[in-house]
Short mmCIF file of C-alpha atoms and ligand atoms in Angstrom, two decimals:
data_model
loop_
_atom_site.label_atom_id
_atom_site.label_comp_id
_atom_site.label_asym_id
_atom_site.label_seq_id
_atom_site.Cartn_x
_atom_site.Cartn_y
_atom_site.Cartn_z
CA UNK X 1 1.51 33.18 -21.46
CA UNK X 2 3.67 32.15 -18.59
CA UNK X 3 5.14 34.76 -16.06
CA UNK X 4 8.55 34.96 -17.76
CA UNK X 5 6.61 35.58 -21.07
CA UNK X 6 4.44 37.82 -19.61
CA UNK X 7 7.10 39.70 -17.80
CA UNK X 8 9.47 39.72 -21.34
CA UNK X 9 6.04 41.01 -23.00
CA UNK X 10 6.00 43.89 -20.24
CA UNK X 11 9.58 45.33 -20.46
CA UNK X 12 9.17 45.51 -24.21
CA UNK X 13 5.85 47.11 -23.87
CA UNK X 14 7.62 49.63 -22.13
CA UNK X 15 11.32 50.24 -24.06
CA UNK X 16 11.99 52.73 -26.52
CA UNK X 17 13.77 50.07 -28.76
CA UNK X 18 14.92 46.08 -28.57
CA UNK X 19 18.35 44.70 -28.31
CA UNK X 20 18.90 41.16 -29.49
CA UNK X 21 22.20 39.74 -29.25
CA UNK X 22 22.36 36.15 -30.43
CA UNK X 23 24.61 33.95 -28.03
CA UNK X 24 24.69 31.34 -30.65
CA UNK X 25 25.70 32.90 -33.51
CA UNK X 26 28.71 34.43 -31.72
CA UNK X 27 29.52 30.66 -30.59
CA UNK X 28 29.01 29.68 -34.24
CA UNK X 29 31.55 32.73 -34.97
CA UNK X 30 34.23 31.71 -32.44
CA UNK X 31 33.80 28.31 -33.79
CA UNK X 32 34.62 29.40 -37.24
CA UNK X 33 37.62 31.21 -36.38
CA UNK X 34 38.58 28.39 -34.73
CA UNK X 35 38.74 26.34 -38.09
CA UNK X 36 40.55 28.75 -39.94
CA UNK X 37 43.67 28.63 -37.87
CA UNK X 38 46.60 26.22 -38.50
CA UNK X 39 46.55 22.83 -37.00
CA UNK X 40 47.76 23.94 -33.24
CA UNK X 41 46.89 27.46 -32.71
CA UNK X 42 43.64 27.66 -30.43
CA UNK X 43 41.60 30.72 -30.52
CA UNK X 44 40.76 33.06 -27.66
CA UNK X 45 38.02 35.78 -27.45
CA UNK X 46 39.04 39.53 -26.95
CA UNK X 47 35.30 40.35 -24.64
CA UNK X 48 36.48 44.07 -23.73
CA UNK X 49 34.19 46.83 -23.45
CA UNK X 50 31.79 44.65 -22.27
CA UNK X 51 32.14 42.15 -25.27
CA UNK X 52 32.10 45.28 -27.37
CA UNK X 53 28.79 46.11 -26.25
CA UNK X 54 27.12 43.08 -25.96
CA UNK X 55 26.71 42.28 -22.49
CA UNK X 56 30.09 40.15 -21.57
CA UNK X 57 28.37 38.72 -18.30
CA UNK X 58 26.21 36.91 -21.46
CA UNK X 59 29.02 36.84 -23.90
CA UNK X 60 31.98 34.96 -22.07
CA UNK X 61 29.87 32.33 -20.34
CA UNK X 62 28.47 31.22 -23.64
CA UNK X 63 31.95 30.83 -24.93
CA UNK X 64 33.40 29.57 -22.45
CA UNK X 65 30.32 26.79 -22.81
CA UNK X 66 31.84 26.42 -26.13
CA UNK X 67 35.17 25.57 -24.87
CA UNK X 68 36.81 28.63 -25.15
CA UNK X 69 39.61 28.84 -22.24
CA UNK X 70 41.43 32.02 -22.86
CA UNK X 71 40.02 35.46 -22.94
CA UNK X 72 41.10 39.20 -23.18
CA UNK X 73 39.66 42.50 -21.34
CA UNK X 74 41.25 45.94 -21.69
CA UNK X 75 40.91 46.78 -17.58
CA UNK X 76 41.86 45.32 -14.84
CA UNK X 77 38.09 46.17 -13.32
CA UNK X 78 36.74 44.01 -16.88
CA UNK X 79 39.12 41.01 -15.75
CA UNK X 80 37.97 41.34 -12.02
CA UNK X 81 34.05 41.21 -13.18
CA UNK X 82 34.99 38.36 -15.80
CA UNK X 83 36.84 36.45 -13.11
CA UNK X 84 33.49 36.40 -11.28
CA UNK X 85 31.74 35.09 -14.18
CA UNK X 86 34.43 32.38 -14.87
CA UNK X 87 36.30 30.96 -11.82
CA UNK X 88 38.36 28.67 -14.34
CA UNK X 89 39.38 30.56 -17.65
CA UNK X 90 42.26 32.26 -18.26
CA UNK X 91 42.18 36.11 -18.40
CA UNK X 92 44.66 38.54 -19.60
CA UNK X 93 44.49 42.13 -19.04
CA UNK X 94 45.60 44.36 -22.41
CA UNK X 95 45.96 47.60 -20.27
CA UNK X 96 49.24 46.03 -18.29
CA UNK X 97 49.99 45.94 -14.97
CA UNK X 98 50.31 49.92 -13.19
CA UNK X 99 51.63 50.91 -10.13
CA UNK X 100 49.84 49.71 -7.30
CA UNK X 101 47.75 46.71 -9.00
CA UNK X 102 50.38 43.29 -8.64
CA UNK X 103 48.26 42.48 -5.56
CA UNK X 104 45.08 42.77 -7.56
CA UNK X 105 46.01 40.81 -10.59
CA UNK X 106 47.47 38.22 -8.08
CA UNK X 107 44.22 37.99 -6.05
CA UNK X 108 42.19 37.47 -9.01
CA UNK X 109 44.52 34.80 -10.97
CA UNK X 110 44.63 37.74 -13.75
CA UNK X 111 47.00 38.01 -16.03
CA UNK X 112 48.75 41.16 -17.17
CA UNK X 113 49.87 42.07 -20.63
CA UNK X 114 53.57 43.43 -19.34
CA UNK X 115 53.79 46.06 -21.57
CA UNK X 116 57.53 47.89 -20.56
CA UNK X 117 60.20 46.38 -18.55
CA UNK X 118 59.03 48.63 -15.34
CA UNK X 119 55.93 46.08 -15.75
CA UNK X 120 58.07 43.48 -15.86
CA UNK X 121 59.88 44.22 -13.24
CA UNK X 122 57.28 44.82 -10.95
CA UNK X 123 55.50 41.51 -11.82
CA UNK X 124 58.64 39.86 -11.15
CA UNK X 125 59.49 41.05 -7.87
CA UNK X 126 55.27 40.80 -7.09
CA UNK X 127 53.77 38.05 -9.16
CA UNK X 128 55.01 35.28 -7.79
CA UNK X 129 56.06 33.14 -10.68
CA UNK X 130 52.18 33.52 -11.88
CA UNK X 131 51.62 33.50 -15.89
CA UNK X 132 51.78 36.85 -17.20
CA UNK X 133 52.17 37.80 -20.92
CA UNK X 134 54.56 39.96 -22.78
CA UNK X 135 54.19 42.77 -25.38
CA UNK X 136 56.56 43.65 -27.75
CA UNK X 137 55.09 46.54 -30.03
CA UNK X 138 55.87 46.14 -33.64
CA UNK X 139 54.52 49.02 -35.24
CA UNK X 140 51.50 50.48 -33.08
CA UNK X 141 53.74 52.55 -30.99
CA UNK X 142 50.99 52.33 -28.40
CA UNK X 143 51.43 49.33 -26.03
CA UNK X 144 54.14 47.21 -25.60
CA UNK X 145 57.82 46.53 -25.30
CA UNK X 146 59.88 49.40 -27.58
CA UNK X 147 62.66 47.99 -29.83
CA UNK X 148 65.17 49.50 -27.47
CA UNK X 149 63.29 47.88 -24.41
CA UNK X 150 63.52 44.20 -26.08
CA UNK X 151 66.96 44.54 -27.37
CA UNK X 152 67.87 45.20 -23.68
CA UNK X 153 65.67 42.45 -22.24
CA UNK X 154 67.06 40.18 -25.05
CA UNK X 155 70.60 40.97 -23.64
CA UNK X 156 69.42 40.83 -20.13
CA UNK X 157 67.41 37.55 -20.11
CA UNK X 158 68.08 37.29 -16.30
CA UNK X 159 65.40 40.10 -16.12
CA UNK X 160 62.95 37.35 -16.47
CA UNK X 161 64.30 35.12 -14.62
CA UNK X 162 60.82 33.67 -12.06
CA UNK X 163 58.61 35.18 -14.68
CA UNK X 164 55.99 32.55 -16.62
CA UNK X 165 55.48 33.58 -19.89
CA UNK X 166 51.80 32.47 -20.95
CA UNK X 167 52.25 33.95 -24.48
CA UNK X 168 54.83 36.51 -26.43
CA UNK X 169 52.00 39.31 -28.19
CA UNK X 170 52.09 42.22 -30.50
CA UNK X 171 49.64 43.70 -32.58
CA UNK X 172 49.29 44.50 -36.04
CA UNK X 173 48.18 48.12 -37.33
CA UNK X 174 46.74 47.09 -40.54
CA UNK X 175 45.92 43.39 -40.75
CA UNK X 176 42.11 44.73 -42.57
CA UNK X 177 44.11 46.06 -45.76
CA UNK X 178 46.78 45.15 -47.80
CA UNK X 179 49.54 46.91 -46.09
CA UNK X 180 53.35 46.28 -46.02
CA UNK X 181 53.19 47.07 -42.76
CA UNK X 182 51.81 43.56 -42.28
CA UNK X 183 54.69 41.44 -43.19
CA UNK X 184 56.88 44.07 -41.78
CA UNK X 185 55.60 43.29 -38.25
CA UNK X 186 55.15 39.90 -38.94
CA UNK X 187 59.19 39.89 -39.58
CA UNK X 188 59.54 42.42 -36.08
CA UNK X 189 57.55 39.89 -34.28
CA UNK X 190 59.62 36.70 -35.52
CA UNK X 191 63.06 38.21 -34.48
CA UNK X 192 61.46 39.18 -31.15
CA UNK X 193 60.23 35.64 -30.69
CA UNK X 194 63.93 34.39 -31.54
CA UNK X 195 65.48 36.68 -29.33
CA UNK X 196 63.17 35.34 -26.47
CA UNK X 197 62.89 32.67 -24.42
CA UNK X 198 60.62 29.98 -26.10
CA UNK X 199 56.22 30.80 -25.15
CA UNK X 200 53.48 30.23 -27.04
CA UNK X 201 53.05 33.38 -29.09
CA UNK X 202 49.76 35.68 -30.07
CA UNK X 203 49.79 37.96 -32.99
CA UNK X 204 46.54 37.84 -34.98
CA UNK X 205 43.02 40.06 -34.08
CA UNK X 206 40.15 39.15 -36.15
CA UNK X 207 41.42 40.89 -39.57
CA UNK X 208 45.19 39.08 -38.89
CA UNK X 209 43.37 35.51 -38.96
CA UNK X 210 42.19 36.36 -42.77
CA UNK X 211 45.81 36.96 -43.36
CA UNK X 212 46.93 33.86 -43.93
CA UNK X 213 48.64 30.67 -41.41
CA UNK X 214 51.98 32.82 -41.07
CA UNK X 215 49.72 35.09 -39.49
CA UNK X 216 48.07 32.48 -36.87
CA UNK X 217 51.18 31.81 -34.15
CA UNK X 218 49.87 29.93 -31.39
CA UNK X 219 46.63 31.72 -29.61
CA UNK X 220 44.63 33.96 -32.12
CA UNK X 221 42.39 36.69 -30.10
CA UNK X 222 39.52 37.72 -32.86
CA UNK X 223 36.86 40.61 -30.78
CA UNK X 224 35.05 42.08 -33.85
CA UNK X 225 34.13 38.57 -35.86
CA UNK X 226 32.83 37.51 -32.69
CA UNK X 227 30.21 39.92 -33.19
CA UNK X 228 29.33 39.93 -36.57
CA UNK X 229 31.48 42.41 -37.65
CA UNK X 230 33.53 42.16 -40.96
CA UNK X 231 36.94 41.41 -40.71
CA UNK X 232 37.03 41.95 -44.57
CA UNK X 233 36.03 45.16 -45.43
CA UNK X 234 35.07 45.76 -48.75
CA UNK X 235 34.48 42.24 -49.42
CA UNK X 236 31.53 39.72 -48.12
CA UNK X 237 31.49 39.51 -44.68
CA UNK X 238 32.41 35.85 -43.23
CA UNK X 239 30.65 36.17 -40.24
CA UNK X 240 27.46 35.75 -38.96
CA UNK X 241 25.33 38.54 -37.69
CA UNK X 242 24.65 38.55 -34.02
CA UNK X 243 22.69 41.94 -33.35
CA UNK X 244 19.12 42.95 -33.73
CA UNK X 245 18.26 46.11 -32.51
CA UNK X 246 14.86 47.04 -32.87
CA UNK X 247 13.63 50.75 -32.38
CA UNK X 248 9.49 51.08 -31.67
CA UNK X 249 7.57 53.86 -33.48
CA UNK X 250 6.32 56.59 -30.66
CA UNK X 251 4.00 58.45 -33.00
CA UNK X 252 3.24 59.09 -36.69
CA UNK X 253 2.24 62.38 -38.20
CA UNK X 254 1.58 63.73 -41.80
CA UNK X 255 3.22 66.85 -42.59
CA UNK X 256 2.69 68.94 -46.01
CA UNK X 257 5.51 69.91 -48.49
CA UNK X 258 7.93 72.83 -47.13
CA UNK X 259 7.22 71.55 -43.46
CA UNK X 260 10.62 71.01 -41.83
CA UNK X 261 11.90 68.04 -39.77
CA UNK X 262 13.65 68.37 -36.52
CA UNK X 263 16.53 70.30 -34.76
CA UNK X 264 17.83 72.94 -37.04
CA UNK X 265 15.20 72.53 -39.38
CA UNK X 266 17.90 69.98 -41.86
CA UNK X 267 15.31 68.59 -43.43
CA UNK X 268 11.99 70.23 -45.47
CA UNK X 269 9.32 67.86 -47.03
CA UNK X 270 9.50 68.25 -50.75
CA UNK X 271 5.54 66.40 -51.10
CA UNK X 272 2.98 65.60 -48.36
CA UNK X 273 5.02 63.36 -45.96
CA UNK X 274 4.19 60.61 -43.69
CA UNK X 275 7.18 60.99 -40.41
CA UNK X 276 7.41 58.08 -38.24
CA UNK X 277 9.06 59.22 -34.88
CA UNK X 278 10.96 56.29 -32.99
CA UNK X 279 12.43 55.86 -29.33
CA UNK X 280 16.09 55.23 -30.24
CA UNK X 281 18.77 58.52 -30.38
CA UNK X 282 22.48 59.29 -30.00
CA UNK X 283 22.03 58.83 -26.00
CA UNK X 284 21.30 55.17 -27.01
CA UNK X 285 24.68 54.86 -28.95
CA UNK X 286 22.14 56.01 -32.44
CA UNK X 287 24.93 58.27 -33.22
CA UNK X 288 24.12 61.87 -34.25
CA UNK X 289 26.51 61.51 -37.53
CA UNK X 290 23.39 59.38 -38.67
CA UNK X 291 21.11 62.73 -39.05
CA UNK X 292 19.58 62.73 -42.39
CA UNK X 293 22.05 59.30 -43.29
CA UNK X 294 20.80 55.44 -43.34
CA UNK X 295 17.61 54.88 -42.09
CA UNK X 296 15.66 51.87 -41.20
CA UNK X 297 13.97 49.17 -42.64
CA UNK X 298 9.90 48.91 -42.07
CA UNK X 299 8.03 45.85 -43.04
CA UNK X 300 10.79 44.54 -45.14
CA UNK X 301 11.30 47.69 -46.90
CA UNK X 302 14.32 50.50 -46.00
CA UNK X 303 13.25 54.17 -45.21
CA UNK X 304 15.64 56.92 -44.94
CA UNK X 305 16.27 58.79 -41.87
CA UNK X 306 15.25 62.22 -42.00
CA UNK X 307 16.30 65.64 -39.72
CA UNK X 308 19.02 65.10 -37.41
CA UNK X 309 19.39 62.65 -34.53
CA UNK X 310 18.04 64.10 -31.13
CA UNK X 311 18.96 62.93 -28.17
CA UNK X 312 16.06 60.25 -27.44
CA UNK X 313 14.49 60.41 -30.85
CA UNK X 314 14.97 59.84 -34.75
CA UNK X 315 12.35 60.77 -37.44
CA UNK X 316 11.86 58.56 -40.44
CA UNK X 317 10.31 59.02 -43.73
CA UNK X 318 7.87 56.10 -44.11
CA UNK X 319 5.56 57.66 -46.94
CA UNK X 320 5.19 54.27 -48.81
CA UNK X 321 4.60 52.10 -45.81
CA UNK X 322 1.18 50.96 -45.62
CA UNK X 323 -0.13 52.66 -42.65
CA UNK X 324 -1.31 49.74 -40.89
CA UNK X 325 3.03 48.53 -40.74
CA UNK X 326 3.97 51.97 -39.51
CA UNK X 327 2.04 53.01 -36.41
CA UNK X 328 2.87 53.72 -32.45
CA UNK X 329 4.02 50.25 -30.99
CA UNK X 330 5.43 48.91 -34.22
CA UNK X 331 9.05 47.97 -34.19
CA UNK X 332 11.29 49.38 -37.43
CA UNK X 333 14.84 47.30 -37.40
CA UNK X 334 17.90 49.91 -36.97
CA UNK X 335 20.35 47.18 -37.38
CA UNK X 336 19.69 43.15 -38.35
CA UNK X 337 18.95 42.03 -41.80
CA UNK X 338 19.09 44.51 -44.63
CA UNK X 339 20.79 46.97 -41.82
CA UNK X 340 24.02 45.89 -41.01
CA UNK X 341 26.43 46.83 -38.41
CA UNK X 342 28.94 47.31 -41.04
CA UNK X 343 26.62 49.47 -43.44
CA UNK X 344 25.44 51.64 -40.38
CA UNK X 345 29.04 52.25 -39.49
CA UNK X 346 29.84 53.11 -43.24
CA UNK X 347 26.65 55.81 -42.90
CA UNK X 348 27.99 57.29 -39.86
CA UNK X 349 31.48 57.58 -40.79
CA UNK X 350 33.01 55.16 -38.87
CA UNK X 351 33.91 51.70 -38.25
CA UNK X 352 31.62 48.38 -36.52
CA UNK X 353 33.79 48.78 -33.39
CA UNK X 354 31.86 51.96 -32.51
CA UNK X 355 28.39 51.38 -33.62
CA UNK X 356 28.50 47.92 -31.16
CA UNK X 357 30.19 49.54 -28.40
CA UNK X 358 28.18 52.78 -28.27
CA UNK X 359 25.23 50.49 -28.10
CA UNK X 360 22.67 52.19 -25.43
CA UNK X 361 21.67 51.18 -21.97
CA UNK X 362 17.92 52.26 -22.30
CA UNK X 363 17.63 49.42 -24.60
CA UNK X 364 15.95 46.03 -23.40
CA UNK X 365 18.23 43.68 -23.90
CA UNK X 366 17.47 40.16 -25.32
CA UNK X 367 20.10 37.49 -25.14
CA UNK X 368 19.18 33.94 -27.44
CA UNK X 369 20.60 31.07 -25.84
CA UNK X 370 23.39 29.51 -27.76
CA UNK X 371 22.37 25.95 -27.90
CA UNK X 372 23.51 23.44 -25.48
CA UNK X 373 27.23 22.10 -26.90
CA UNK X 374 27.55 18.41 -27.89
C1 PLP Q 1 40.96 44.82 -29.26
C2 PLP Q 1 42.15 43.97 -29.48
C3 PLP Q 1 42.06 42.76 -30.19
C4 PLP Q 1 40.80 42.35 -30.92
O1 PLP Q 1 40.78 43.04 -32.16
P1 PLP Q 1 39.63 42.82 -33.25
O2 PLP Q 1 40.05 43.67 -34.37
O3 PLP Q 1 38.36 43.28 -32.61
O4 PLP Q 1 39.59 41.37 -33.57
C5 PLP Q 1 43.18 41.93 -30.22
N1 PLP Q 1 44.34 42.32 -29.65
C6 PLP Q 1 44.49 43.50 -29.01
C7 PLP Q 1 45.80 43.87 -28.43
C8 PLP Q 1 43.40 44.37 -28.92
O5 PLP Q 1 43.55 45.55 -28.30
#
């Protein structure tokens, strides 16, 4: 064993549960994106929330590897931190550009999403002439220029006069259903571009690529599909997986029919029951909707999750499991083949945006080197 091994041997020894995130699959994703769009449009990665979860100081430096230029973060702090990683890319900040903050985004070669024409303003008197991108909202009425705000800037062009657009950007509210709304936008976002002056122009997240070339524009900016998640639900997912999270058995018991399982007593053993107790609960992101939903899978076979989730700890039912496969040190999979990200999100009620990014810091944290481009 060499000291790297042996040190890699020692955290795991000690962690409650294992987080692999696989650098090249996530290349292999962004790649595949990449060869959807139309002949032209280049595709960007959306590394926010700490590339959803997954570590971005990992995430963006293996893209970039991969020849990805452009990237998005929510916060100005994210773009700061991802400037550090990447003296060369170009960043954009979602969030916009707030009182107080031209200096910063100047300082750091950041640029902001210019989300009213107050932003705008300000970045014109403050940014120099640096690229900066606009936002007209289509139909998220969340971020973004109003209809009333564009019609004004479209009759008041001088208010960008000094200002270098890097992209025109909306959003679309539905692009992972069929959804009228879809088109609808897509027309809102084509007489915005018209009444503009010419930029490149960014419209589709992950879902809005599978939409179709109309959908594409110049720079896509996929997050989710980048991790594994399906921009498809209800249909195969495209992508491949890139998390592994592995929780470790603590202790084992047998406990007789009627015994109970956990907080509030949820759960009573109808026969003579073998409980596996593992190191993973909601404080790791192992969200407490999963009580007595999903499970795990242990030695290639899936157990159910029994009792509710505590805060450190979830009990499973592994009554079939040989015993020698199910004792303190083994390592049940939580999410990775035969667990989804997707399937876990559909047990807990929500969506693969929130299982990623509640993902816990207690975890050890494995990152597989994306191979060496060329
Ligand atoms: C988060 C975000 C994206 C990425 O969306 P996915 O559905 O994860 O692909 C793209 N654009 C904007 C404005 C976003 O906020």
């Amino acid at each position: 064993m060499s000291i790297d091994e042996a040190a890699l041997s020692a955290a795991i020894d000690r962690a409650g549960a294992v987080l692999t995130v696989d650098l090249g699959a996530i290349v292999r994703n962004w790649r595949a994106l990449g060869e959807r769009l139309k002949p032209g449009a280049s595709c960007a990665a959306v590394v926010k929330a700490d590339a959803y979860g997954l570590g971005m100081a990992d995430v963006a430096p293996a893209l970039a590897a991969a020849g990805c230029r452009r990237f998005f973060v929510a916060q100005l702090d994210e773009g700061i931190a991802l400037r550090g990683l990447l003296p060369a890319a170009e960043i954009a900040v979602l969030g916009g550009v707030l009182p107080g903050t031209v200096g910063e985004f100047r300082a750091h070669r950041l640029a902001p999403v210019l989300n009213d024409l107050g932003q705008l303003e300000s970045w014109r008197i403050g940014g120099g002439g640096e690229p900066a991108i606009l936002h007209v909202d289509t139909g998220m009425s969340r971020l973004g220029l109003s209809p009333g705000e564009l019609a004004t800037l479209a009759g008041e062009r001088h208010r960008l006069d000094g200002v270098r657009l890097a992209a025109v950007m909306s959003h679309l509210a539905c692009a992972d259903e069929e959804n009228a709304l879809n088109r609808e936008q897509l027309e809102r976002f084509r007489r915005a571009l018209a009444a503009l002056p010419p930029a490149p122009a960014s419209f589709a997240n992950s879902a809005g690529i599978f939409l179709g070339p109309e959908f594409h524009f110049d720079i896509a900016r996929p997050g989710i599909a980048l991790y594994g998640g399906n921009p498809l639900p209800g249909h195969p997912n495209p992508m491949l997986q890139v998390v592994r999270l592995q929780g470790k058995i603590l202790q084992v018991r047998e406990i007789d029919r009627g015994e109970t399982v956990g907080y509030g007593a949820t759960h009573t053993a109808t026969r003579p029951t073998r409980i596996a107790t593992v190191g993973v609960g909601y404080a790791d992101g192992w969200l407490r909707a999963l009580g007595n939903r999903g499970g795990a899978v242990v030695a290639g076979r899936q157990v159910p999750l029994v009792g509710r989730v505590s805060m450190d700890l979830i009990t499973l039912d592994v009554t079939g499991i040989e015993p020698a496969l199910a004792r303190p040190g083994s390592f049940v999979d939580l999410l990775g083949d035969g667990r989804t990200v997707d399937e876990v999100a559909a047990e807990a009620g929500t969506i693969a945006y929130e299982i990623l990014t509640s993902l816990g810091h207690r975890y050890h944290r494995v990152h597989l080197a994306a191979p060496a481009p060329g």
